[in-house]
Tab-separated table of N, CA, C and O in Angstrom:
chain	number	residue	atom	x	y	z
A	805	UNK	N	58.276	42.395	150.654
A	805	UNK	CA	58.391	42.640	150.250
A	805	UNK	C	58.721	44.523	150.296
A	805	UNK	O	58.337	44.688	151.563
A	806	UNK	N	58.902	45.281	149.050
A	806	UNK	CA	59.433	47.048	149.215
A	806	UNK	C	58.559	47.383	149.188
A	806	UNK	O	58.434	47.872	147.351
A	807	UNK	N	57.686	47.584	149.667
A	807	UNK	CA	56.734	49.170	149.488
A	807	UNK	C	56.630	50.551	150.415
A	807	UNK	O	55.515	50.995	149.718
A	808	UNK	N	57.764	50.576	150.033
A	808	UNK	CA	58.005	51.659	151.136
A	808	UNK	C	57.947	52.533	149.272
A	808	UNK	O	58.628	52.463	148.848
A	809	UNK	N	57.934	53.711	149.829
A	809	UNK	CA	57.999	54.615	148.379
A	809	UNK	C	59.767	55.223	148.484
A	809	UNK	O	60.262	55.508	149.630
A	810	UNK	N	60.708	55.673	147.380
A	810	UNK	CA	61.246	56.111	146.692
A	810	UNK	C	61.926	57.200	147.714
A	810	UNK	O	61.828	58.080	148.393
A	811	UNK	N	60.733	58.552	146.981
A	811	UNK	CA	60.354	59.912	147.491
A	811	UNK	C	59.405	59.866	148.124
A	811	UNK	O	58.124	60.100	147.706
A	812	UNK	N	59.464	59.784	149.951
A	812	UNK	CA	58.625	59.915	150.372
A	812	UNK	C	58.688	61.350	151.692
A	812	UNK	O	58.960	61.631	152.690
A	813	UNK	N	58.448	62.431	150.603
A	813	UNK	CA	58.672	63.645	151.108
A	813	UNK	C	57.153	64.141	150.737
A	813	UNK	O	56.349	64.332	149.766
A	814	UNK	N	56.825	65.170	151.586
A	814	UNK	CA	55.274	65.641	151.731
A	814	UNK	C	55.703	67.247	151.295
A	814	UNK	O	57.110	67.712	151.174
A	815	UNK	N	54.658	67.990	150.481
A	815	UNK	CA	55.143	69.672	149.382
A	815	UNK	C	56.001	70.026	150.822
A	815	UNK	O	56.559	71.306	150.336
A	816	UNK	N	55.422	70.341	151.906
A	816	UNK	CA	55.997	71.306	152.800
A	816	UNK	C	57.567	71.181	152.682
A	816	UNK	O	58.543	72.131	152.594
A	817	UNK	N	58.206	70.276	153.275
A	817	UNK	CA	59.051	69.293	152.799
A	817	UNK	C	60.088	69.776	152.084
A	817	UNK	O	61.337	70.096	152.015
A	818	UNK	N	59.333	69.211	150.762
A	818	UNK	CA	59.682	69.621	149.328
A	818	UNK	C	60.585	71.235	149.427
A	818	UNK	O	61.045	71.588	148.718
A	819	UNK	N	59.362	72.052	149.420
A	819	UNK	CA	59.803	73.760	149.602
A	819	UNK	C	60.681	74.287	150.310
A	819	UNK	O	61.416	74.703	150.185
A	820	UNK	N	61.218	73.141	151.678
A	820	UNK	CA	62.225	73.911	152.585
A	820	UNK	C	63.085	72.845	151.797
A	820	UNK	O	64.433	73.347	152.192
A	821	UNK	N	63.822	72.338	150.832
A	821	UNK	CA	64.654	72.050	150.307
A	821	UNK	C	65.139	72.949	148.892
A	821	UNK	O	64.567	73.362	148.782
A	822	UNK	N	66.694	73.042	148.639
A	822	UNK	CA	67.415	73.620	148.171
A	822	UNK	C	66.468	73.742	146.484
A	822	UNK	O	67.084	74.307	145.499
A	823	UNK	N	66.104	72.246	146.356
A	823	UNK	CA	65.790	71.493	144.915
A	823	UNK	C	64.348	72.610	144.251
A	823	UNK	O	64.149	72.453	142.891
A	824	UNK	N	63.764	73.388	145.482
A	824	UNK	CA	63.084	73.354	145.661
A	824	UNK	C	63.083	74.867	144.825
A	824	UNK	O	62.051	75.011	143.267
A	825	UNK	N	64.162	74.939	144.966
A	825	UNK	CA	64.449	76.651	144.538
A	825	UNK	C	65.206	76.841	142.991
A	825	UNK	O	64.635	76.990	142.004
A	826	UNK	N	65.585	75.490	142.948
A	826	UNK	CA	65.766	74.896	141.513
A	826	UNK	C	65.158	74.612	140.664
A	826	UNK	O	65.110	75.264	139.418
A	827	UNK	N	63.800	74.149	140.944
A	827	UNK	CA	62.888	73.380	140.064
A	827	UNK	C	62.099	74.572	139.724
A	827	UNK	O	61.729	75.446	139.135
A	828	UNK	N	61.764	75.809	140.579
A	828	UNK	CA	61.568	77.088	140.581
A	828	UNK	C	61.510	77.854	139.421
A	828	UNK	O	61.289	78.519	138.567
A	829	UNK	N	63.111	77.774	139.970
A	829	UNK	CA	64.158	78.504	139.176
A	829	UNK	C	63.736	77.928	137.177
A	829	UNK	O	64.342	78.744	136.254
A	830	UNK	N	64.013	77.023	137.342
A	830	UNK	CA	64.265	75.764	135.840
A	830	UNK	C	62.987	76.566	135.306
A	830	UNK	O	63.090	76.380	134.099
A	831	UNK	N	61.951	75.832	136.211
A	831	UNK	CA	60.416	76.177	135.356
A	831	UNK	C	60.589	77.822	135.003
A	831	UNK	O	60.028	77.871	133.819
A	832	UNK	N	60.358	78.846	135.579
A	832	UNK	CA	61.152	80.526	135.619
A	832	UNK	C	61.589	80.137	134.050
A	832	UNK	O	61.070	81.740	133.124
A	833	UNK	N	62.683	80.041	133.965
A	833	UNK	CA	63.746	80.048	132.874
A	833	UNK	C	62.964	79.855	131.306
A	833	UNK	O	63.248	80.179	131.217
A	834	UNK	N	62.770	77.912	131.652
A	834	UNK	CA	61.700	77.201	130.266
A	834	UNK	C	60.526	78.905	130.137
A	834	UNK	O	60.336	78.729	128.785
A	835	UNK	N	59.606	79.378	131.079
A	835	UNK	CA	58.620	80.412	130.949
A	835	UNK	C	59.353	81.096	129.867
A	835	UNK	O	58.442	81.882	129.169
A	836	UNK	N	60.271	82.335	130.792
A	836	UNK	CA	61.096	83.337	130.132
A	836	UNK	C	61.945	83.175	128.332
A	836	UNK	O	61.095	83.539	127.818
A	837	UNK	N	62.120	81.939	128.169
A	837	UNK	CA	62.912	81.607	127.751
A	837	UNK	C	61.686	81.216	126.476
A	837	UNK	O	61.908	81.825	124.518
A	838	UNK	N	60.726	80.369	127.018
A	838	UNK	CA	59.629	80.292	125.847
A	838	UNK	C	58.463	81.223	125.211
A	838	UNK	O	58.897	81.464	123.655
A	839	UNK	N	58.495	82.692	126.191
A	839	UNK	CA	58.129	83.559	125.356
A	839	UNK	C	58.776	84.707	125.080
A	839	UNK	O	58.500	85.629	123.399
A	840	UNK	N	60.494	84.762	124.952
A	840	UNK	CA	61.508	84.931	124.679
A	840	UNK	C	61.906	84.814	122.654
A	840	UNK	O	61.584	85.452	121.774
A	841	UNK	N	61.058	83.524	123.091
A	841	UNK	CA	61.399	83.131	121.290
A	841	UNK	C	60.661	83.259	120.733
A	841	UNK	O	59.803	83.232	119.523
A	842	UNK	N	59.237	83.393	121.209
A	842	UNK	CA	57.868	83.497	120.650
A	842	UNK	C	57.610	84.809	120.293
A	842	UNK	O	57.357	85.047	118.880
A	843	UNK	N	58.015	86.093	121.307
A	843	UNK	CA	58.564	87.680	120.813
A	843	UNK	C	59.374	87.715	119.699
A	843	UNK	O	59.246	87.837	118.297
A	844	UNK	N	59.979	86.476	119.282
A	844	UNK	CA	61.736	87.128	118.335
A	844	UNK	C	60.785	86.418	117.416
A	844	UNK	O	61.653	86.821	116.311
A	845	UNK	N	60.344	85.303	117.202
A	845	UNK	CA	59.755	84.802	115.789
A	845	UNK	C	59.203	85.483	115.630
A	845	UNK	O	58.560	85.746	114.165
A	846	UNK	N	57.520	86.455	116.192
A	846	UNK	CA	56.640	86.998	115.741
A	846	UNK	C	57.608	88.580	115.346
A	846	UNK	O	56.456	88.855	114.262
A	847	UNK	N	58.551	88.459	115.981
A	847	UNK	CA	59.604	90.429	115.254
A	847	UNK	C	59.954	90.342	114.330
A	847	UNK	O	59.462	90.483	112.953
A	848	UNK	N	60.454	87.948	113.845
A	848	UNK	CA	60.736	88.231	112.433
A	848	UNK	C	59.231	88.030	111.841
A	848	UNK	O	59.818	88.175	110.048
A	849	UNK	N	58.717	87.507	111.642
A	849	UNK	CA	57.757	87.244	110.689
A	849	UNK	C	56.876	88.342	110.365
A	849	UNK	O	56.625	89.213	109.449
A	850	UNK	N	56.955	89.917	111.339
A	850	UNK	CA	56.631	90.960	111.044
A	850	UNK	C	57.560	91.553	109.492
A	850	UNK	O	57.105	92.366	108.968
A	851	UNK	N	58.707	91.390	110.033
A	851	UNK	CA	59.741	92.033	109.507
A	851	UNK	C	59.976	91.059	107.730
A	851	UNK	O	59.668	92.154	106.811
A	852	UNK	N	59.253	90.103	107.980
A	852	UNK	CA	59.070	88.971	106.025
A	852	UNK	C	58.022	90.029	105.974
A	852	UNK	O	58.252	89.756	104.556
A	853	UNK	N	57.137	90.121	106.693
A	853	UNK	CA	56.240	91.001	106.300
A	853	UNK	C	56.214	92.036	105.798
A	853	UNK	O	55.651	92.793	104.892
A	854	UNK	N	56.777	92.566	106.603
A	854	UNK	CA	57.171	94.093	105.527
A	854	UNK	C	57.792	93.759	104.538
A	854	UNK	O	57.954	94.911	103.303
A	855	UNK	N	59.553	93.360	104.309
A	855	UNK	CA	59.963	92.837	103.985
A	855	UNK	C	59.082	92.615	102.273
A	855	UNK	O	59.131	93.087	100.639
A	856	UNK	N	58.157	92.152	102.383
A	856	UNK	CA	57.002	91.276	101.027
A	856	UNK	C	57.144	92.846	100.746
A	856	UNK	O	56.344	92.590	99.286
A	857	UNK	N	55.391	93.655	101.281
A	857	UNK	CA	54.658	94.310	101.130
A	857	UNK	C	55.912	95.430	100.178
A	857	UNK	O	55.554	96.309	99.319
A	858	UNK	N	57.489	95.576	100.452
A	858	UNK	CA	57.916	95.914	99.728
A	858	UNK	C	58.572	95.476	97.952
A	858	UNK	O	58.553	96.729	97.354
A	859	UNK	N	58.511	94.571	98.624
A	859	UNK	CA	58.987	93.592	97.233
A	859	UNK	C	57.735	93.999	96.033
A	859	UNK	O	58.164	93.817	94.666
A	860	UNK	N	56.943	93.770	96.390
A	860	UNK	CA	54.828	93.684	95.985
A	860	UNK	C	55.473	95.263	95.728
A	860	UNK	O	54.990	95.088	94.241
A	861	UNK	N	55.800	95.692	96.167
A	861	UNK	CA	55.678	97.714	95.773
A	861	UNK	C	56.737	97.867	94.052
A	861	UNK	O	56.420	98.302	93.485
A	862	UNK	N	57.765	96.655	94.431
A	862	UNK	CA	58.942	97.280	93.719
A	862	UNK	C	58.167	96.618	92.217
A	862	UNK	O	58.599	97.280	91.734
A	863	UNK	N	57.523	95.271	92.290
A	863	UNK	CA	57.094	95.069	91.073
A	863	UNK	C	56.339	96.102	91.300
A	863	UNK	O	56.494	95.739	89.175
A	864	UNK	N	54.691	96.391	91.730
A	864	UNK	CA	54.490	96.712	90.848
A	864	UNK	C	54.730	97.823	90.019
A	864	UNK	O	54.211	98.640	88.551
A	865	UNK	N	56.121	98.846	91.071
A	865	UNK	CA	56.535	100.029	90.106
A	865	UNK	C	57.345	99.403	88.706
A	865	UNK	O	57.214	100.262	87.817
A	866	UNK	N	58.262	97.851	88.705
A	866	UNK	CA	58.251	97.691	87.502
A	866	UNK	C	57.591	96.971	86.416
A	866	UNK	O	58.308	97.661	85.389
A	867	UNK	N	56.652	96.883	87.276
A	867	UNK	CA	55.605	96.460	85.785
A	867	UNK	C	55.220	97.639	84.980
A	867	UNK	O	54.749	98.021	84.293
A	868	UNK	N	55.258	98.551	85.752
A	868	UNK	CA	53.962	100.177	85.278
A	868	UNK	C	55.560	100.595	84.514
A	868	UNK	O	55.061	100.446	83.027
A	869	UNK	N	56.764	100.699	84.573
A	869	UNK	CA	57.641	100.494	83.863
A	869	UNK	C	57.660	99.925	82.485
A	869	UNK	O	57.360	100.531	81.082
A	870	UNK	N	57.944	98.857	82.882
A	870	UNK	CA	57.370	97.508	81.662
A	870	UNK	C	56.238	97.925	80.596
A	870	UNK	O	56.160	98.125	79.126
A	871	UNK	N	55.352	98.529	81.151
A	871	UNK	CA	53.938	99.079	80.595
A	871	UNK	C	54.087	99.962	79.474
A	871	UNK	O	53.891	100.033	78.610
A	872	UNK	N	54.707	100.698	80.086
A	872	UNK	CA	55.658	101.977	79.354
A	872	UNK	C	55.993	101.993	78.688
A	872	UNK	O	55.664	102.877	77.267
A	873	UNK	N	56.867	100.580	78.518
A	873	UNK	CA	58.343	100.770	77.546
A	873	UNK	C	57.692	99.758	76.737
A	873	UNK	O	57.671	100.625	74.843
A	874	UNK	N	56.809	99.055	76.791
A	874	UNK	CA	55.563	98.596	75.477
A	874	UNK	C	55.270	99.749	74.787
A	874	UNK	O	54.932	99.475	73.896
A	875	UNK	N	54.148	100.275	75.443
A	875	UNK	CA	53.382	101.549	74.785
A	875	UNK	C	54.756	102.311	74.439
A	875	UNK	O	53.804	102.597	73.052
A	876	UNK	N	55.801	103.097	74.744
A	876	UNK	CA	56.636	103.735	73.411
A	876	UNK	C	56.986	102.798	72.349
A	876	UNK	O	57.181	103.790	71.073
A	877	UNK	N	56.891	102.280	72.704
A	877	UNK	CA	57.862	100.878	71.114
A	877	UNK	C	56.534	100.606	70.365
A	877	UNK	O	57.432	101.069	69.394
A	878	UNK	N	55.353	100.594	71.118
A	878	UNK	CA	54.327	100.223	70.286
A	878	UNK	C	53.833	101.625	69.443
A	878	UNK	O	53.808	101.980	68.306
A	879	UNK	N	54.227	103.059	70.270
A	879	UNK	CA	53.616	104.240	69.437
A	879	UNK	C	54.606	104.572	68.513
A	879	UNK	O	54.309	104.750	67.764
A	880	UNK	N	56.536	103.751	68.708
A	880	UNK	CA	57.139	104.242	68.047
A	880	UNK	C	57.479	103.751	66.665
A	880	UNK	O	57.292	104.472	65.567
A	881	UNK	N	56.307	102.454	66.998
A	881	UNK	CA	56.861	101.928	65.207
A	881	UNK	C	55.211	102.399	64.182
A	881	UNK	O	55.613	102.381	63.081
A	882	UNK	N	54.300	102.693	65.811
A	882	UNK	CA	53.427	103.466	64.567
A	882	UNK	C	53.605	104.412	63.929
A	882	UNK	O	53.023	104.900	62.873
A	883	UNK	N	54.634	106.050	64.561
A	883	UNK	CA	54.856	106.942	64.116
A	883	UNK	C	55.736	106.541	62.701
A	883	UNK	O	55.963	107.792	61.876
A	884	UNK	N	56.733	105.861	62.919
A	884	UNK	CA	57.442	105.189	61.624
A	884	UNK	C	56.584	104.824	60.774
A	884	UNK	O	57.020	105.145	58.934
A	885	UNK	N	56.372	103.833	60.549
A	885	UNK	CA	54.971	103.370	59.372
A	885	UNK	C	53.894	105.061	58.685
A	885	UNK	O	54.089	105.587	58.961
């Protein structure tokens, strides 16, 4: 029977190999990439919230204009009568 371990490498021995440097670099790359993606998405969400605020303000302004126009029309009709 074959009960030998395929990877019979201790932790100290693993850290002395070039694979440990590659593994650590890959872990740091994934951490950096995740942090980068999270901050970029957070910035995108902030931008969209600001755009929504601007659109909401425009909508309020347009609503006021429409109310003024309706009021002017009613007043003109009343003055004509």
